[in-house]
Short mmCIF file of C-alpha atoms and ligand atoms in Angstrom, two decimals:
data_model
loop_
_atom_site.label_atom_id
_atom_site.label_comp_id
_atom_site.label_asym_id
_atom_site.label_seq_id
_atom_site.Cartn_x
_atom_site.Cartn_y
_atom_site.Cartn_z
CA UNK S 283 16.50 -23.53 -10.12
CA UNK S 284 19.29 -21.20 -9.50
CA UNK S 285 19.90 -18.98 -6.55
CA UNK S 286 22.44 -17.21 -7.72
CA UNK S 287 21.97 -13.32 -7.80
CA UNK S 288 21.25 -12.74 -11.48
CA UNK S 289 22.75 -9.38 -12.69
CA UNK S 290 20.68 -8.63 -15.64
CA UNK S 291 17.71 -8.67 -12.99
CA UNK S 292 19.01 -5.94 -11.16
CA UNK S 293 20.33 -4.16 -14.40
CA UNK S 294 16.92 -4.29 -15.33
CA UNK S 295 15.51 -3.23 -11.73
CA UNK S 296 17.33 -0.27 -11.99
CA UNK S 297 15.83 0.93 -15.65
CA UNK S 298 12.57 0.63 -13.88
CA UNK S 299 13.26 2.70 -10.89
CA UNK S 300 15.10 5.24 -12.73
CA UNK S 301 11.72 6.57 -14.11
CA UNK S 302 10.24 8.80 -12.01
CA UNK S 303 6.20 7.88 -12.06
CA UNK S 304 5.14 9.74 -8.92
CA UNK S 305 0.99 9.55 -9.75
CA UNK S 306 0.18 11.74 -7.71
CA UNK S 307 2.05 15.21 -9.01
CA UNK S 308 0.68 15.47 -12.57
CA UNK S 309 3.86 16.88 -14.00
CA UNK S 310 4.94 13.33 -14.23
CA UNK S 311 2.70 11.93 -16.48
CA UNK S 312 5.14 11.25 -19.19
CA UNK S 313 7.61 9.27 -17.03
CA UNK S 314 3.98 7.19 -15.40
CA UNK S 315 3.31 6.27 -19.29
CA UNK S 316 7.34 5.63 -19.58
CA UNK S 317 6.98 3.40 -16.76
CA UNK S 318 3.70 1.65 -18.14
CA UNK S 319 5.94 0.98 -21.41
CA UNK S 320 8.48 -0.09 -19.40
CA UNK S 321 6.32 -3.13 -17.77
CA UNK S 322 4.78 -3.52 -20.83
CA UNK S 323 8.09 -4.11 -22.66
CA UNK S 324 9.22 -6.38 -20.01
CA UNK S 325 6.55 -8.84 -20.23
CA UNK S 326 6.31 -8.97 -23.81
CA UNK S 327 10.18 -9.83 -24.12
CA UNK S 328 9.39 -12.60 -20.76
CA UNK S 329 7.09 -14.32 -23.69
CA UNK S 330 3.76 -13.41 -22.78
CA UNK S 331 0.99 -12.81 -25.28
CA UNK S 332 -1.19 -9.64 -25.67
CA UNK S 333 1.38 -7.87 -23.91
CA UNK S 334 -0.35 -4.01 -24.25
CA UNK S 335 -1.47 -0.75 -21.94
CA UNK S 336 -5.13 -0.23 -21.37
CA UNK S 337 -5.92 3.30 -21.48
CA UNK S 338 -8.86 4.89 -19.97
CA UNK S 339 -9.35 8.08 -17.54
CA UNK S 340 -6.47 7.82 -15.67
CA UNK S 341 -3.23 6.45 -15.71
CA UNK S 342 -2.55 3.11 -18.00
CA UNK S 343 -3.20 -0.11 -17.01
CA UNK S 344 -0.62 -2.62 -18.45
CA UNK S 345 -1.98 -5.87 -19.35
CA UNK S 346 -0.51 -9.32 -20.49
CA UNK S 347 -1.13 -12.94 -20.68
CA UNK S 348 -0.08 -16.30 -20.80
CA UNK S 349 -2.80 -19.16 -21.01
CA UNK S 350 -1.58 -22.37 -22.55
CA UNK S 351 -1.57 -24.71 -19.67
CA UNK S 352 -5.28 -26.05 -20.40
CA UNK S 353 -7.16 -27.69 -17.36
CA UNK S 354 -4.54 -26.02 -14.73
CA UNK S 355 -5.31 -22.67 -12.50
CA UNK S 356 -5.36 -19.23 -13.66
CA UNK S 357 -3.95 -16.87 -11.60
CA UNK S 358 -3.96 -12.74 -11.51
CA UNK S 359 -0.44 -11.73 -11.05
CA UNK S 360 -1.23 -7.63 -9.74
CA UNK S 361 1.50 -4.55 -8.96
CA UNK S 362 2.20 -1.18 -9.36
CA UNK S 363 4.35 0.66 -11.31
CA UNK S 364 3.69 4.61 -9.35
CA UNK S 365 5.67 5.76 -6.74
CA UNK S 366 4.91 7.71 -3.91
CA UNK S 367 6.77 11.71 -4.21
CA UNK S 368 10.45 11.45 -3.12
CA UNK S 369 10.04 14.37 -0.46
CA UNK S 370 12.33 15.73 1.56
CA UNK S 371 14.94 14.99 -1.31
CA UNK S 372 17.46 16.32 1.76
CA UNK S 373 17.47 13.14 3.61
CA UNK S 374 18.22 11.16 0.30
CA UNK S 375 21.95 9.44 1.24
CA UNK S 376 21.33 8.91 -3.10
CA UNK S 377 19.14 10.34 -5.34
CA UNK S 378 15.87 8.81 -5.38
CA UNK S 379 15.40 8.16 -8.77
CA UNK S 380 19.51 7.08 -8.99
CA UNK S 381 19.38 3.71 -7.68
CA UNK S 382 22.18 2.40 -5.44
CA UNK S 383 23.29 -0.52 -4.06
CA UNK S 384 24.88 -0.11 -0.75
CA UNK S 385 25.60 -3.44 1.13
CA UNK S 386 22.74 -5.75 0.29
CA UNK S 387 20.35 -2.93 -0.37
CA UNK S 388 19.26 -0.93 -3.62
CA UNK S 389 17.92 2.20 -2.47
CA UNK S 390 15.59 4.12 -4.82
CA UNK S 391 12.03 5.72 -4.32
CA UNK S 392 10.31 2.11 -5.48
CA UNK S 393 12.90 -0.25 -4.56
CA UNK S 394 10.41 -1.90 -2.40
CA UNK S 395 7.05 -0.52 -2.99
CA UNK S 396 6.88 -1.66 -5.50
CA UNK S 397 8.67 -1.63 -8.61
CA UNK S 398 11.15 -4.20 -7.34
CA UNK S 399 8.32 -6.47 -5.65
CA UNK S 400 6.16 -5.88 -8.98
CA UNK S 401 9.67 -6.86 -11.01
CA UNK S 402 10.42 -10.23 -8.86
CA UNK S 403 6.56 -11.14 -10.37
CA UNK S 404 7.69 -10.60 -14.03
CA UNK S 405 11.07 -11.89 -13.52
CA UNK S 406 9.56 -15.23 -12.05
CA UNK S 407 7.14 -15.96 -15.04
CA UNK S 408 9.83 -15.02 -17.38
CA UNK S 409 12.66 -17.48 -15.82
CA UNK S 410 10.16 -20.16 -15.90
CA UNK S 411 9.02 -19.32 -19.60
CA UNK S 412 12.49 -18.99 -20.79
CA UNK S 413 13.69 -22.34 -18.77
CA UNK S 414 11.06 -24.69 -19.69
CA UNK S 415 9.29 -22.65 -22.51
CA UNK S 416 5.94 -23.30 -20.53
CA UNK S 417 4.49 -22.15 -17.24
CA UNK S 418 2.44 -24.51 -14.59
CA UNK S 419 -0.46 -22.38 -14.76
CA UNK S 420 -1.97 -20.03 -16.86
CA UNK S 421 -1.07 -16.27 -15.69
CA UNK S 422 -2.85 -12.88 -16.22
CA UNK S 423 -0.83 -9.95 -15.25
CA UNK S 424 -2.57 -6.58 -14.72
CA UNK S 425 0.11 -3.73 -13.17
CA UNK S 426 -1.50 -0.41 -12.59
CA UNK S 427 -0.01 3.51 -12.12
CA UNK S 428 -2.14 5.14 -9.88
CA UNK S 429 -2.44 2.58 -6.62
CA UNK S 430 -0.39 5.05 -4.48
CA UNK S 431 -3.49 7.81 -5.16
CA UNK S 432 -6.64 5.38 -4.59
CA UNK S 433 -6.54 2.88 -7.82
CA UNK S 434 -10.12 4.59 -9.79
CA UNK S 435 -8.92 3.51 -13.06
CA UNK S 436 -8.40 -0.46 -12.44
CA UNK S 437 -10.95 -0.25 -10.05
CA UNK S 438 -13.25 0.46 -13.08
CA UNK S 439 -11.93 -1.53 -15.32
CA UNK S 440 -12.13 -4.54 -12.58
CA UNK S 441 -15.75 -3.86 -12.50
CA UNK S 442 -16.09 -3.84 -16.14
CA UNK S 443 -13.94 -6.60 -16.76
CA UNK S 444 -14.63 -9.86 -14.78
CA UNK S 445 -14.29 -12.22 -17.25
CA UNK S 446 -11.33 -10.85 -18.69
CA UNK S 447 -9.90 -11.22 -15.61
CA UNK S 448 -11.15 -14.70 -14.62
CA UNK S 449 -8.58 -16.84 -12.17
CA UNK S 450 -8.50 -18.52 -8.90
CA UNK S 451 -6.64 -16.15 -7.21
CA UNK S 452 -4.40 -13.05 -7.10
CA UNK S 453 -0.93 -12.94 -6.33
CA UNK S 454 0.29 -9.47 -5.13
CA UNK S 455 3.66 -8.96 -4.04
CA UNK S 456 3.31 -5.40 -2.58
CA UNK S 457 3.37 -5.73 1.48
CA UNK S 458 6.03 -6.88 4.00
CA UNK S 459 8.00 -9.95 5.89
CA UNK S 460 7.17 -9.86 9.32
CA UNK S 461 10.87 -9.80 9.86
CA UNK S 462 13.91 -10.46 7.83
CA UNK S 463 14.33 -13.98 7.20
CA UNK S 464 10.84 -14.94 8.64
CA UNK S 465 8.59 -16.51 5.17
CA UNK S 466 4.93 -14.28 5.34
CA UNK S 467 1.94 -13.91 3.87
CA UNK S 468 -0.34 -11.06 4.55
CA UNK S 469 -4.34 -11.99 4.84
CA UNK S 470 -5.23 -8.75 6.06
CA UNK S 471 -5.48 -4.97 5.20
CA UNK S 472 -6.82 -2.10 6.60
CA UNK S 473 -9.04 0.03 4.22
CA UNK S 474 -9.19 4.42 4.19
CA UNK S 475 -11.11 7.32 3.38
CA UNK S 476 -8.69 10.12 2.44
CA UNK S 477 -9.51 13.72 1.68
CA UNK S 478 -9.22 17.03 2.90
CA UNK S 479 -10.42 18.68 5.85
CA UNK S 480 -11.73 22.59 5.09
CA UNK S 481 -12.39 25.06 7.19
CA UNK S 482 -13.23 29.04 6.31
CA UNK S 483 -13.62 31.88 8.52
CA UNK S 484 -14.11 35.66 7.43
CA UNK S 485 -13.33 36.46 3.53
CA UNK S 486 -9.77 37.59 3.85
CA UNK S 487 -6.93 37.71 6.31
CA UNK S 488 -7.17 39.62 9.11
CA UNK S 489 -4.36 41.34 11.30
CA UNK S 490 -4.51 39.55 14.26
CA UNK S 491 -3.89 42.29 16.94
CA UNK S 492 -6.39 44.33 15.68
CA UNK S 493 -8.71 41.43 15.62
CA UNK S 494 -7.66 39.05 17.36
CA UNK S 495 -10.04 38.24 20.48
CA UNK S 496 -13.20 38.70 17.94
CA UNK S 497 -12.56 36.92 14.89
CA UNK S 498 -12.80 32.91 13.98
CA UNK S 499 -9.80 31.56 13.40
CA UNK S 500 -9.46 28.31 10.76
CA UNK S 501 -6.17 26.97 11.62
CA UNK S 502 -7.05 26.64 15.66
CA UNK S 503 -10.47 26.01 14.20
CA UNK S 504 -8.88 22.94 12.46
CA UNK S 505 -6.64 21.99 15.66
CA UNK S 506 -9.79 22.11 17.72
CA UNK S 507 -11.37 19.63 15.27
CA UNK S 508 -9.08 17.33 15.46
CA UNK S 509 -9.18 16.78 19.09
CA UNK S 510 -12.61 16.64 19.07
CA UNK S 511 -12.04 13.53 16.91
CA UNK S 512 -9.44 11.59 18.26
CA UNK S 513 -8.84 12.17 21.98
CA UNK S 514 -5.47 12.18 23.64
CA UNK S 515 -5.50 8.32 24.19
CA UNK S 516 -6.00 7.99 20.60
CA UNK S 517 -9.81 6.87 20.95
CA UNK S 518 -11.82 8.19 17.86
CA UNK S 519 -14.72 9.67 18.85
CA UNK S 520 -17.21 9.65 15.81
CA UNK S 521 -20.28 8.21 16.88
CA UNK S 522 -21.42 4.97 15.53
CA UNK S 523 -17.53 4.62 14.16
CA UNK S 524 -16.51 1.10 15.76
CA UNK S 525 -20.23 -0.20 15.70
CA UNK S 526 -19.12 -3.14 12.82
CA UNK S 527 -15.57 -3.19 14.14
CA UNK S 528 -14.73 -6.87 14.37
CA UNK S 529 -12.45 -7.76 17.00
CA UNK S 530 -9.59 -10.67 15.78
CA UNK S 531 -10.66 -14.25 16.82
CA UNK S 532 -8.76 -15.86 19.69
CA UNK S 533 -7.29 -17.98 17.87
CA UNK S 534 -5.91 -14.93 15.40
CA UNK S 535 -4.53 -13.33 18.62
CA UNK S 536 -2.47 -16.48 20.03
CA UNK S 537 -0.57 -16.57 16.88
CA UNK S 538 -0.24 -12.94 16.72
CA UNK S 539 1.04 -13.34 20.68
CA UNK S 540 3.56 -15.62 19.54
CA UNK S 541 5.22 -13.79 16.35
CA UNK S 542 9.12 -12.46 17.18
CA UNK S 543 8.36 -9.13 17.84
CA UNK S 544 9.95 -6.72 21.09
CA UNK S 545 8.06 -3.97 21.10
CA UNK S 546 10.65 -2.06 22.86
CA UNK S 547 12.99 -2.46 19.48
CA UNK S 548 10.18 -1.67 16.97
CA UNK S 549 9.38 1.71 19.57
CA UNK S 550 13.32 2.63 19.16
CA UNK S 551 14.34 1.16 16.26
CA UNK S 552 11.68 1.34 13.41
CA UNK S 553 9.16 3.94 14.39
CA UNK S 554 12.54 5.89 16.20
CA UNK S 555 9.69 6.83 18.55
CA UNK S 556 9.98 7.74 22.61
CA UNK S 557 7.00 6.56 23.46
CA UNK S 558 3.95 4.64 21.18
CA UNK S 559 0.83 6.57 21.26
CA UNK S 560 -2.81 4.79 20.40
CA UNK S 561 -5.34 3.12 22.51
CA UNK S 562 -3.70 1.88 25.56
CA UNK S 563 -5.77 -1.03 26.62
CA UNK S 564 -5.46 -2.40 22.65
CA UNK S 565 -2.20 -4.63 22.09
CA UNK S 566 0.08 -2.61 19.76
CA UNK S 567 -0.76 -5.83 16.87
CA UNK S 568 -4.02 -5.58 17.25
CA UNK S 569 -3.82 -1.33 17.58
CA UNK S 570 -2.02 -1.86 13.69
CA UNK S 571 -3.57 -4.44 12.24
CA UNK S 572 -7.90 -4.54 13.33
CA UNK S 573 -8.75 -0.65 14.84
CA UNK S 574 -9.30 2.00 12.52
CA UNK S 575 -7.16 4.90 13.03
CA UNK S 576 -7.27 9.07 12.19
CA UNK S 577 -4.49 10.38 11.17
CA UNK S 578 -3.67 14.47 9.82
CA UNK S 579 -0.96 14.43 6.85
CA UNK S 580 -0.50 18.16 6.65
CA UNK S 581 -1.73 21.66 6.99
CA UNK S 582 -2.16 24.40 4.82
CA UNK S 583 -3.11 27.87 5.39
CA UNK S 584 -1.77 31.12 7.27
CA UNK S 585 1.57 32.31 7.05
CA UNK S 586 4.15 30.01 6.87
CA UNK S 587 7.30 32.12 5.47
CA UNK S 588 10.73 32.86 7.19
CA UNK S 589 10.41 35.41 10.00
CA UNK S 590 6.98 36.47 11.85
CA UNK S 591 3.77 37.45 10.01
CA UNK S 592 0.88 38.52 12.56
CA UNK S 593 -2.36 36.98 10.11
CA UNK S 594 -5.49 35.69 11.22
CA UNK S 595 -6.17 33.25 8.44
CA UNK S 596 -9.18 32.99 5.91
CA UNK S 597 -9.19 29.60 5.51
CA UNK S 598 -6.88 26.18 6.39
CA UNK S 599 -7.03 23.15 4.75
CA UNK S 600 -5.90 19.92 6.52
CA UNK S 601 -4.82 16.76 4.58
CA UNK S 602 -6.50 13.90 6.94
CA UNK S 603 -7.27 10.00 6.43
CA UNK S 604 -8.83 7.60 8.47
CA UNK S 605 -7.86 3.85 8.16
CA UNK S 606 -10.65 1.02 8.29
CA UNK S 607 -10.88 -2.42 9.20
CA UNK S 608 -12.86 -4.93 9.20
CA UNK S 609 -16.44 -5.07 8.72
CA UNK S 610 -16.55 -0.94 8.40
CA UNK S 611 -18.28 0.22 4.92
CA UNK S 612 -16.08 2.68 3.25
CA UNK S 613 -19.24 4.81 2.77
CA UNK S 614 -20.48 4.68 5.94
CA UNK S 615 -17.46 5.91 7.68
CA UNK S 616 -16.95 8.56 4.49
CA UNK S 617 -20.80 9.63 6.09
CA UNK S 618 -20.00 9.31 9.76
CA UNK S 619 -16.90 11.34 9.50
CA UNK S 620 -18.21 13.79 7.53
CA UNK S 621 -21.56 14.53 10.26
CA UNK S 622 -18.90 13.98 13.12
CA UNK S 623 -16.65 17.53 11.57
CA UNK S 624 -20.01 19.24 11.44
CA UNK S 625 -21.01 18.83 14.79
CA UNK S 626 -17.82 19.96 16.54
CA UNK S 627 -16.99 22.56 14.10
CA UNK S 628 -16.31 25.63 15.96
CA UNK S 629 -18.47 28.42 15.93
CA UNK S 630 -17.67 30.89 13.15
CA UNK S 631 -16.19 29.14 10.66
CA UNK S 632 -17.55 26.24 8.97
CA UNK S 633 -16.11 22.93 8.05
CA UNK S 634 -16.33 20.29 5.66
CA UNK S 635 -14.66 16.79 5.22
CA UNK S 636 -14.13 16.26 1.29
CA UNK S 637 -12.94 12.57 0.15
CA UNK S 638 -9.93 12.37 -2.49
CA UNK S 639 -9.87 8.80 -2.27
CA UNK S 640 -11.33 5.94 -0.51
CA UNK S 641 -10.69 1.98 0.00
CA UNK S 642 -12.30 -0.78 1.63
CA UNK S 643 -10.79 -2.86 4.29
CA UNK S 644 -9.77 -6.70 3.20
CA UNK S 645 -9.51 -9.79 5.62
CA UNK S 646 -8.40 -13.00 3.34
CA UNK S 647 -9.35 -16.78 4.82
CA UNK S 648 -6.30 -18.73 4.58
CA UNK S 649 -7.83 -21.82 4.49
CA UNK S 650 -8.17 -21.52 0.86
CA UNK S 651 -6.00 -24.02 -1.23
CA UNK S 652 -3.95 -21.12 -3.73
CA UNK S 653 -2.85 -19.65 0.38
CA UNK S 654 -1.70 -23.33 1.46
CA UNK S 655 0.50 -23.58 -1.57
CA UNK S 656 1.95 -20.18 -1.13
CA UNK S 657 2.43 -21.12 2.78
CA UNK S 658 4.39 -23.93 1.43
CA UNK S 659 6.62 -22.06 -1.35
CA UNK S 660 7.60 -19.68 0.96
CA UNK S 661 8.47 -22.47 3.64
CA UNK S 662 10.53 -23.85 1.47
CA UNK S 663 12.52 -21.12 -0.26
CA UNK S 664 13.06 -19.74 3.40
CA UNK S 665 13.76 -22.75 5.28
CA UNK S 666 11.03 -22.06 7.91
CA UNK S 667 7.43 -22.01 8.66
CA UNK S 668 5.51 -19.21 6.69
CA UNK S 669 3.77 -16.59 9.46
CA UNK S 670 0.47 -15.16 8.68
CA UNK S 671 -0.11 -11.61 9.79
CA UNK S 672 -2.49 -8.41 9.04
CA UNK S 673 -0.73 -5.34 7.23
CA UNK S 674 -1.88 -1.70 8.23
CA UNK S 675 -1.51 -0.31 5.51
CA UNK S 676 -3.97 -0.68 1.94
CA UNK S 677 -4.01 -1.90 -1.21
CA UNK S 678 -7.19 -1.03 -2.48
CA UNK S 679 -7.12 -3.86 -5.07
CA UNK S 680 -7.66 -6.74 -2.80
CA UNK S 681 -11.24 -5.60 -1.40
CA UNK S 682 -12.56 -4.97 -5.18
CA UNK S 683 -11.10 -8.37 -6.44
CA UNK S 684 -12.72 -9.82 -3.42
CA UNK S 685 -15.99 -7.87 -4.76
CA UNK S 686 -16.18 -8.33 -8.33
CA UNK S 687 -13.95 -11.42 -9.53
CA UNK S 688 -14.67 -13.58 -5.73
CA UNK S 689 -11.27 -14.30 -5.32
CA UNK S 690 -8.88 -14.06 -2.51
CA UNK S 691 -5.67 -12.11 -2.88
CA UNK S 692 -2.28 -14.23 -2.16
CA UNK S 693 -0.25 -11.32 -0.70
CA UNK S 694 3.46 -12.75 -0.57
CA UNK S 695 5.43 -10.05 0.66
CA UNK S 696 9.22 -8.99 0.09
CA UNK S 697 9.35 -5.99 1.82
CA UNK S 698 11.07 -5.79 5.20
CA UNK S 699 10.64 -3.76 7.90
CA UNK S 700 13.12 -1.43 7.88
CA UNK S 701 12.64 -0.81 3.94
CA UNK S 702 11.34 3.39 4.38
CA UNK S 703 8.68 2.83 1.91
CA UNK S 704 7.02 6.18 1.61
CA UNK S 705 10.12 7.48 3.24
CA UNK S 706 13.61 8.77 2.55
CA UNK S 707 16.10 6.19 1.77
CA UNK S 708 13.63 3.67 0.63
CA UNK S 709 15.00 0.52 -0.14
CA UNK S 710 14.99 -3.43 -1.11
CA UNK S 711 16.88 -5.73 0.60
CA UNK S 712 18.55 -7.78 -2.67
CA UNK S 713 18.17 -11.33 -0.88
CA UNK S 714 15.65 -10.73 -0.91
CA UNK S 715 14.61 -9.61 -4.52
CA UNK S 716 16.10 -12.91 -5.36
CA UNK S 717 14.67 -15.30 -2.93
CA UNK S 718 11.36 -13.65 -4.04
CA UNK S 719 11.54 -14.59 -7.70
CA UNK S 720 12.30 -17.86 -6.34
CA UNK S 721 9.17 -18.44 -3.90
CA UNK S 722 7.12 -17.00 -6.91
CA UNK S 723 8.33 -19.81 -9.21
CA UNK S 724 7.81 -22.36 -6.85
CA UNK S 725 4.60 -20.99 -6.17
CA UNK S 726 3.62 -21.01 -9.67
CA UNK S 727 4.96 -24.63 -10.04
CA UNK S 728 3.12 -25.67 -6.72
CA UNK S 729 -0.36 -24.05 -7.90
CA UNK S 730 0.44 -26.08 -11.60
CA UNK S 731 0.26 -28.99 -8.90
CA UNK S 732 -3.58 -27.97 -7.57
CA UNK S 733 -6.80 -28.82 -10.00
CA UNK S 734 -8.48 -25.89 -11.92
N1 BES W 872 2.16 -1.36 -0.62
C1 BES W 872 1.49 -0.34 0.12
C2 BES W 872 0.57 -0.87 1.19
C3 BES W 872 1.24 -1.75 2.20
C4 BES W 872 2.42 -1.38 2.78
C5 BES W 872 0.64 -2.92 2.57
C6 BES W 872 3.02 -2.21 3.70
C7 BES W 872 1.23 -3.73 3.48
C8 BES W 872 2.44 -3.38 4.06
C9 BES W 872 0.71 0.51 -0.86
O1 BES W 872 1.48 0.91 -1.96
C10 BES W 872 0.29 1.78 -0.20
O2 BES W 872 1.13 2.51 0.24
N2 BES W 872 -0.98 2.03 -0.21
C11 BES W 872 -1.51 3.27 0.20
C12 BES W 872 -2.92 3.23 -0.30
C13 BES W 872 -3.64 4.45 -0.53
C14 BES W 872 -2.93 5.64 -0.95
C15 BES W 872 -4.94 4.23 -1.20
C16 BES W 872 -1.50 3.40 1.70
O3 BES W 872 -1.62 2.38 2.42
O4 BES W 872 -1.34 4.52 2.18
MN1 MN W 873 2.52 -0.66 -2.74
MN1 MN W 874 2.73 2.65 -1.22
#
């Protein structure tokens, strides 16, 4: 197999993250069914068969297939073709949706997360189809456009759909190496319940000399709130919250002890932080990886021109999420949270907790044979033992696959840490775009090896 950088890969790369398919601002729909097409396109011409979008309420689903290696595995090759918004376009060195390569880097809103790691998954099958005109194992690919806004659409169709979407496994190349160069696979993710926090006082704005001293006021109303839930040492304080919080094993700890990591560079270099905030007594692994967190996006409400406005506000809205792990019940937390902003709501306004979007936490066992293989792809693309670790962040995909088809999730990352996903200047690193079609098509070859 070659290693050589292909350029019609990254040619192709860059069609895809030239369309703009933000899901969440609805003024994009045409580029999120442009992008659909796109994918759609792409694994038709890689040879696979029923190659089509699945429409439904919501953005498309793109669907294709490949099933002609009888008595060998199936798996469920998963990504996404939405992008988080490009905001602040200021900080952009390029244009977002302008790719560049710069170094060994293509920077583009997507480059990591995840057109290009959804792209090394189609570019794997197809090098193998187009090589040997057959694949190891039969593959079922099933891309969505709306995982960066909570995932409703595949996550009914998933529930509709088992059989349809029968395997062993699903491959998802949508989280990160532990650190450039180091092989990883991801058996963990932490779960959220996103929505908005709102909070109304009087029926209109009120001038705050004349008032001020009598009336509520929503936006310290809101600041108030948010204490009361998360104290300064970053300990959450909604009763009954880390009740089915399971701690990571001793064993899980060790390795995590032993991963490359200075804590002092991650402070400085990747979070550019001047001091990490959270639970003190909690390692900073463990703090990321197995504790739920609360965290406040953004804030709406009052003035917020150029130059002084003196407003008591009728109402603020806060943008706030809380992250889950591990055995907490997406409901249950939805409930907790919202009784916990009722009882320290301030008096005079009132306050409610509404969900946008919600996911549940994921914990994969790697002892499962379709994770040894992968262990041993990426080993030996790499050159060196694969890591496991826990991801932060969510993919709500891998708890309902879990739920309704009973199969683990194979998360082989490409992403490093320094890629900005979510942030200015995302980007891929192009080794390892490459290496990453590679350990897919010796993964796919290594799971053709394994029984059905
Ligand atoms: N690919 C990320 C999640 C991720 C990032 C996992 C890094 C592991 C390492 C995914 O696209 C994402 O951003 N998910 C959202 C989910 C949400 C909006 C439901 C997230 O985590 O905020
Ligand atoms: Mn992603
Ligand atoms: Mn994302």
């Amino acid at each position: 197999m070659s290693d050589q950088p292909n350029s019609a890969h990254l040619e192709g790369l860059k069609t895809f993250l030239r369309i703009p398919s933000i899901s969440t601002l609805s003024e994009h729909k045409p580029d999120i069914r442009r992008a659909a097409e796109f994918v759609r396109d792409e694994l038709r011409a890689a040879g696979l068969t029923g190659a089509a979008l699945i429409e439904g309420e919501g953005n498309p689903l793109v669907f294709a297939e490949w099933l002609d290696a009888p008595g060998k595995p199936t798996l469920l090759l998963y990504g996404h073709y939405d992008v988080q918004p490009p905001d602040p376009l200021e900080e952009w060195i390029s244009p977002p949706f302008d790719p560049a390569v710069r170094g060994d880097d293509i920077f583009a809103r997507g480059a990591s997360d995840d057109k290009g790691q959804t792209y090394i998954l189609i570019k794997a099958v197809e090098g193998l189809l187009r090589a040997t005109g057959r694949l190891p194992v039969n593959v079922k690919f099933l891309i969505e456009g709306e995982e960066e806004t909570g995932g409703e659409h595949i996550a009914r169709y998933v529930a509709a759909h088992p059989d349809r979407l029968k395997a062993g496994a699903a491959v998802i190349c949508d989280t990160e190496m532990f650190a450039p160069e180091l092989p990883t696979l991801c058996v963990g993710l932490r779960g959220i319940v996103y929505g908005e926090l709102v909070v109304e006082g009087v029926g209109q704005d009120l001038h705050s000399g004349v008032y001020g001293g009598a009336a509520p006021n929503p936006l310290q109303a809101i600041a108030e709130i948010l204490c009361a839930l998360k104290d300064r040492d970053g300990h959450i304080r909604i009763p009954g919250f880390h009740d089915r919080v399971v701690p990571p094993s001793p064993a899980e700890r060790d390795a995590w002890a032993r991963l490359p990591f200075d804590e002092d560079d991650y402070r400085s270099r990747e979070v550019g932080a001047r001091e990490l905030t959270g639970e003190p007594e909690i390692p900073l692994l463990e703090r990321l990886w197995a504790r739920p967190t609360l965290e406040v996006h953004g804030v709406r409400g009052g003035f917020v021109g150029e130059g002084a406005k003196t407003v008591i506000p009728a109402r603020a809205v806060a943008k706030i999420s809380t992250r889950l792990v591990a055995d907490q019940r997406t409901e249950e937390a939805e409930r907790q949270l919202k009784d916990a902003v009722r009882a320290v709501c301030p008096r005079g306004v009132s306050a409610e907790f509404r969900t946008i979007h919600s996911a549940g936490p994921s914990l994969v066992n790697p002892d499962n044979p379709f994770i040894r293989a992968a262990a041993q792809a990426m080993t030996q693309v790499f050159g060196k033992e694969t890591v496991y670790i826990r991801s932060g962040g969510s993919i709500p995909i891998v708890g309902l696959f879990d739920q309704h088809l009973r199969i683990p999730s194979v998360m082989m990352g490409f992403g490093l840490p320094d890629d900005r996903i979510h942030s200015p200047n995302e980007k891929l690193h192009l080794p390892n775009f490459f290496r990453g079609i590679q350990a897919v098509s010796r993964y796919l070859e290594q799971v053709g090896g394994l029984s059905a």
